Amino acid sequence: MAAALDRLYGFFGLPDLTPVSVFGPPDGCVRGLRDVAAAGAELILVNPLFDDEEQMERLAGEVIPRLS
C-alpha cells in the first residue's frame, strides 16, 4: 500500500501515508471511513489504487451503503 500511495502522492514529498489511509476488506474500510467522519471530515475522497473498476464496484456495493 505504501508504494501505491507514494506513486500517487509522492511528488508532494509527504512521508508514509499508510497510517492515515483507509484500506483493506470492506469491514475495515467501513470502520476507517466512519473514524475519519467522526474526526470531523466533511468530505472524504476515495481513490482506488488498484483494479479501479473492481474496487469502485466493491465500494458501491459493500462499503458505501453501510455508511448511511
Coordinates of N, CA, C and O in Angstrom, one line a residue:
M1 N 0.8 -1.2 0.0 CA 0.0 0.0 0.0 C 0.9 1.2 0.0 O 0.6 2.2 -0.7
A2 N 2.0 1.2 0.8 CA 2.8 2.4 0.9 C 3.4 2.8 -0.5 O 3.4 3.9 -0.9
A3 N 3.8 1.8 -1.3 CA 4.3 2.1 -2.6 C 3.2 2.7 -3.6 O 3.5 3.6 -4.3
A4 N 2.0 2.2 -3.5 CA 0.9 2.7 -4.3 C 0.6 4.2 -3.9 O 0.4 5.0 -4.8
L5 N 0.6 4.4 -2.6 CA 0.3 5.8 -2.2 C 1.5 6.7 -2.6 O 1.2 7.9 -2.9
D6 N 2.7 6.2 -2.5 CA 3.8 7.0 -2.9 C 3.8 7.4 -4.4 O 4.1 8.5 -4.8
R7 N 3.3 6.4 -5.2 CA 3.2 6.7 -6.7 C 2.2 7.8 -6.9 O 2.3 8.6 -7.8
L8 N 1.1 7.8 -6.1 CA 0.0 8.8 -6.3 C 0.4 10.1 -5.7 O 0.1 11.2 -6.3
Y9 N 1.0 10.1 -4.5 CA 1.2 11.4 -3.8 C 2.6 11.8 -3.5 O 2.9 12.8 -2.9
G10 N 3.5 10.9 -4.0 CA 4.9 11.1 -3.7 C 5.5 12.5 -4.2 O 6.4 13.0 -3.5
F11 N 5.0 13.0 -5.2 CA 5.5 14.3 -5.7 C 5.3 15.5 -4.7 O 5.9 16.5 -4.8
F12 N 4.4 15.2 -3.7 CA 4.2 16.3 -2.7 C 5.3 16.2 -1.6 O 5.3 17.1 -0.7
G13 N 6.1 15.1 -1.6 CA 7.1 15.0 -0.6 C 6.6 14.6 0.7 O 7.3 14.8 1.7
L14 N 5.4 13.9 0.8 CA 4.8 13.5 2.0 C 5.5 12.3 2.5 O 5.9 11.4 1.8
P15 N 5.5 12.1 3.9 CA 6.0 10.8 4.4 C 5.0 9.7 4.1 O 4.0 9.9 3.5
D16 N 5.3 8.5 4.7 CA 4.4 7.4 4.6 C 3.0 7.7 4.9 O 2.7 8.2 6.1
L17 N 2.1 7.5 4.0 CA 0.7 7.9 4.3 C -0.2 6.7 4.8 O -1.4 6.9 5.0
T18 N 0.4 5.5 4.9 CA -0.5 4.4 5.3 C -1.1 4.6 6.7 O -2.3 4.2 6.9
P19 N -0.5 5.3 7.7 CA -1.2 5.5 8.9 C -2.4 6.3 8.9 O -3.3 6.2 9.8
V20 N -2.6 7.1 7.9 CA -3.8 8.0 7.7 C -4.6 7.6 6.6 O -5.5 8.3 6.1
S21 N -4.4 6.4 6.0 CA -5.2 5.9 4.9 C -6.2 4.9 5.3 O -6.0 4.2 6.3
V22 N -7.2 4.7 4.6 CA -8.2 3.7 4.8 C -8.1 2.7 3.7 O -8.2 3.0 2.5
F23 N -7.9 1.4 4.1 CA -7.7 0.4 3.1 C -8.0 -1.0 3.8 O -7.9 -1.1 5.0
G24 N -8.2 -2.0 3.0 CA -8.4 -3.3 3.5 C -9.8 -3.9 3.1 O -10.4 -3.4 2.1
P25 N -10.2 -4.9 3.8 CA -11.5 -5.5 3.4 C -12.7 -4.6 3.8 O -12.5 -3.6 4.5
P26 N -13.8 -4.8 3.2 CA -15.0 -3.9 3.4 C -15.2 -3.5 4.9 O -15.4 -2.3 5.2
D27 N -15.2 -4.5 5.8 CA -15.4 -4.1 7.2 C -14.4 -3.1 7.7 O -14.8 -2.2 8.4
G28 N -13.1 -3.3 7.3 CA -12.1 -2.4 7.8 C -12.3 -1.0 7.1 O -12.0 0.0 7.8
C29 N -12.7 -1.0 5.9 CA -12.9 0.3 5.2 C -14.1 1.1 5.8 O -14.0 2.3 6.0
V30 N -15.2 0.3 6.2 CA -16.3 1.0 6.8 C -15.9 1.6 8.1 O -16.2 2.8 8.4
R31 N -15.1 0.8 9.0 CA -14.7 1.3 10.2 C -13.8 2.6 10.0 O -13.9 3.6 10.7
G32 N -12.8 2.5 9.1 CA -11.9 3.5 8.8 C -12.6 4.8 8.3 O -12.3 5.9 8.8
L33 N -13.5 4.7 7.4 CA -14.3 5.8 6.9 C -15.2 6.5 8.0 O -15.3 7.7 8.1
R34 N -15.7 5.6 8.9 CA -16.5 6.2 10.0 C -15.6 6.9 11.0 O -16.0 8.0 11.5
D35 N -14.4 6.4 11.2 CA -13.5 7.1 12.1 C -13.1 8.5 11.5 O -13.0 9.5 12.2
V36 N -12.8 8.5 10.2 CA -12.5 9.8 9.5 C -13.6 10.8 9.6 O -13.4 11.9 10.0
A37 N -14.8 10.3 9.4 CA -16.0 11.2 9.5 C -16.2 11.7 11.0 O -16.5 12.8 11.2
A38 N -16.0 10.8 11.9 CA -16.1 11.1 13.3 C -15.1 12.1 13.8 O -15.3 12.9 14.7
A39 N -13.9 12.1 13.1 CA -12.9 13.1 13.4 C -13.2 14.5 12.9 O -12.4 15.4 13.1
G40 N -14.3 14.6 12.1 CA -14.7 15.9 11.6 C -14.6 16.1 10.1 O -15.0 17.2 9.6
A41 N -14.2 15.1 9.4 CA -14.2 15.3 7.9 C -15.6 15.5 7.3 O -16.5 14.8 7.7
E42 N -15.7 16.5 6.5 CA -17.0 16.8 5.9 C -17.0 16.3 4.5 O -18.1 16.1 3.9
L43 N -15.8 16.0 3.9 CA -15.7 15.5 2.5 C -14.6 14.4 2.6 O -13.5 14.7 3.1
I44 N -14.9 13.2 2.1 CA -13.9 12.2 2.1 C -13.7 11.7 0.6 O -14.7 11.3 0.0
L45 N -12.5 11.9 0.1 CA -12.2 11.5 -1.2 C -11.7 10.0 -1.2 O -10.8 9.7 -0.5
V46 N -12.3 9.2 -2.0 CA -11.9 7.8 -2.1 C -11.3 7.5 -3.4 O -11.9 7.7 -4.5
N47 N -10.0 7.1 -3.4 CA -9.2 6.8 -4.6 C -8.8 5.3 -4.6 O -7.9 4.9 -3.9
P48 N -9.4 4.5 -5.5 CA -8.9 3.2 -5.6 C -7.5 3.2 -6.2 O -7.2 4.0 -7.1
L49 N -6.6 2.4 -5.7 CA -5.2 2.4 -6.1 C -4.9 1.2 -7.0 O -3.9 1.2 -7.7
F50 N -5.8 0.2 -7.0 CA -5.6 -1.0 -7.8 C -6.9 -1.4 -8.4 O -8.0 -1.2 -7.8
D51 N -6.9 -2.0 -9.6 CA -8.1 -2.6 -10.2 C -9.3 -1.6 -10.0 O -10.3 -1.9 -9.4
D52 N -9.2 -0.4 -10.6 CA -10.1 0.7 -10.3 C -11.6 0.3 -10.5 O -12.4 0.5 -9.6
E53 N -11.9 -0.4 -11.6 CA -13.3 -0.7 -11.8 C -13.8 -1.7 -10.7 O -14.9 -1.5 -10.2
E54 N -13.1 -2.7 -10.4 CA -13.5 -3.7 -9.4 C -13.6 -3.0 -8.1 O -14.6 -3.3 -7.3
Q55 N -12.7 -2.2 -7.7 CA -12.7 -1.5 -6.4 C -13.9 -0.6 -6.3 O -14.5 -0.5 -5.2
M56 N -14.2 0.1 -7.4 CA -15.3 1.1 -7.3 C -16.6 0.3 -7.2 O -17.5 0.7 -6.4
E57 N -16.7 -0.9 -7.8 CA -17.9 -1.7 -7.7 C -18.0 -2.2 -6.2 O -19.1 -2.2 -5.7
R58 N -16.9 -2.6 -5.6 CA -16.9 -3.1 -4.3 C -17.3 -2.0 -3.3 O -18.1 -2.2 -2.4
L59 N -16.7 -0.8 -3.5 CA -17.1 0.3 -2.7 C -18.6 0.6 -2.8 O -19.2 0.8 -1.8
A60 N -19.1 0.7 -4.0 CA -20.5 1.0 -4.2 C -21.4 -0.1 -3.6 O -22.5 0.2 -3.1
G61 N -21.0 -1.3 -3.7 CA -21.9 -2.4 -3.2 C -21.7 -2.9 -1.8 O -22.6 -3.3 -1.1
E62 N -20.4 -2.8 -1.3 CA -20.1 -3.3 0.0 C -19.7 -2.3 1.1 O -19.8 -2.7 2.3
V63 N -19.4 -1.1 0.7 CA -18.9 -0.2 1.7 C -19.9 1.0 1.9 O -20.4 1.3 3.0
I64 N -20.1 1.7 0.8 CA -20.9 3.0 0.8 C -22.3 2.8 1.4 O -22.7 3.5 2.3
P65 N -23.0 1.7 1.1 CA -24.3 1.5 1.6 C -24.3 1.4 3.2 O -25.3 1.7 3.8
R66 N -23.2 0.9 3.7 CA -23.1 0.7 5.2 C -22.7 2.0 5.9 O -22.7 2.0 7.1
L67 N -22.5 3.1 5.2 CA -22.1 4.4 5.8 C -23.2 5.3 6.1 O -23.1 6.3 6.8
S68 N -24.4 5.0 5.6 CA -25.6 5.9 5.7 C -26.1 5.9 7.1 O -26.1 4.9 7.8

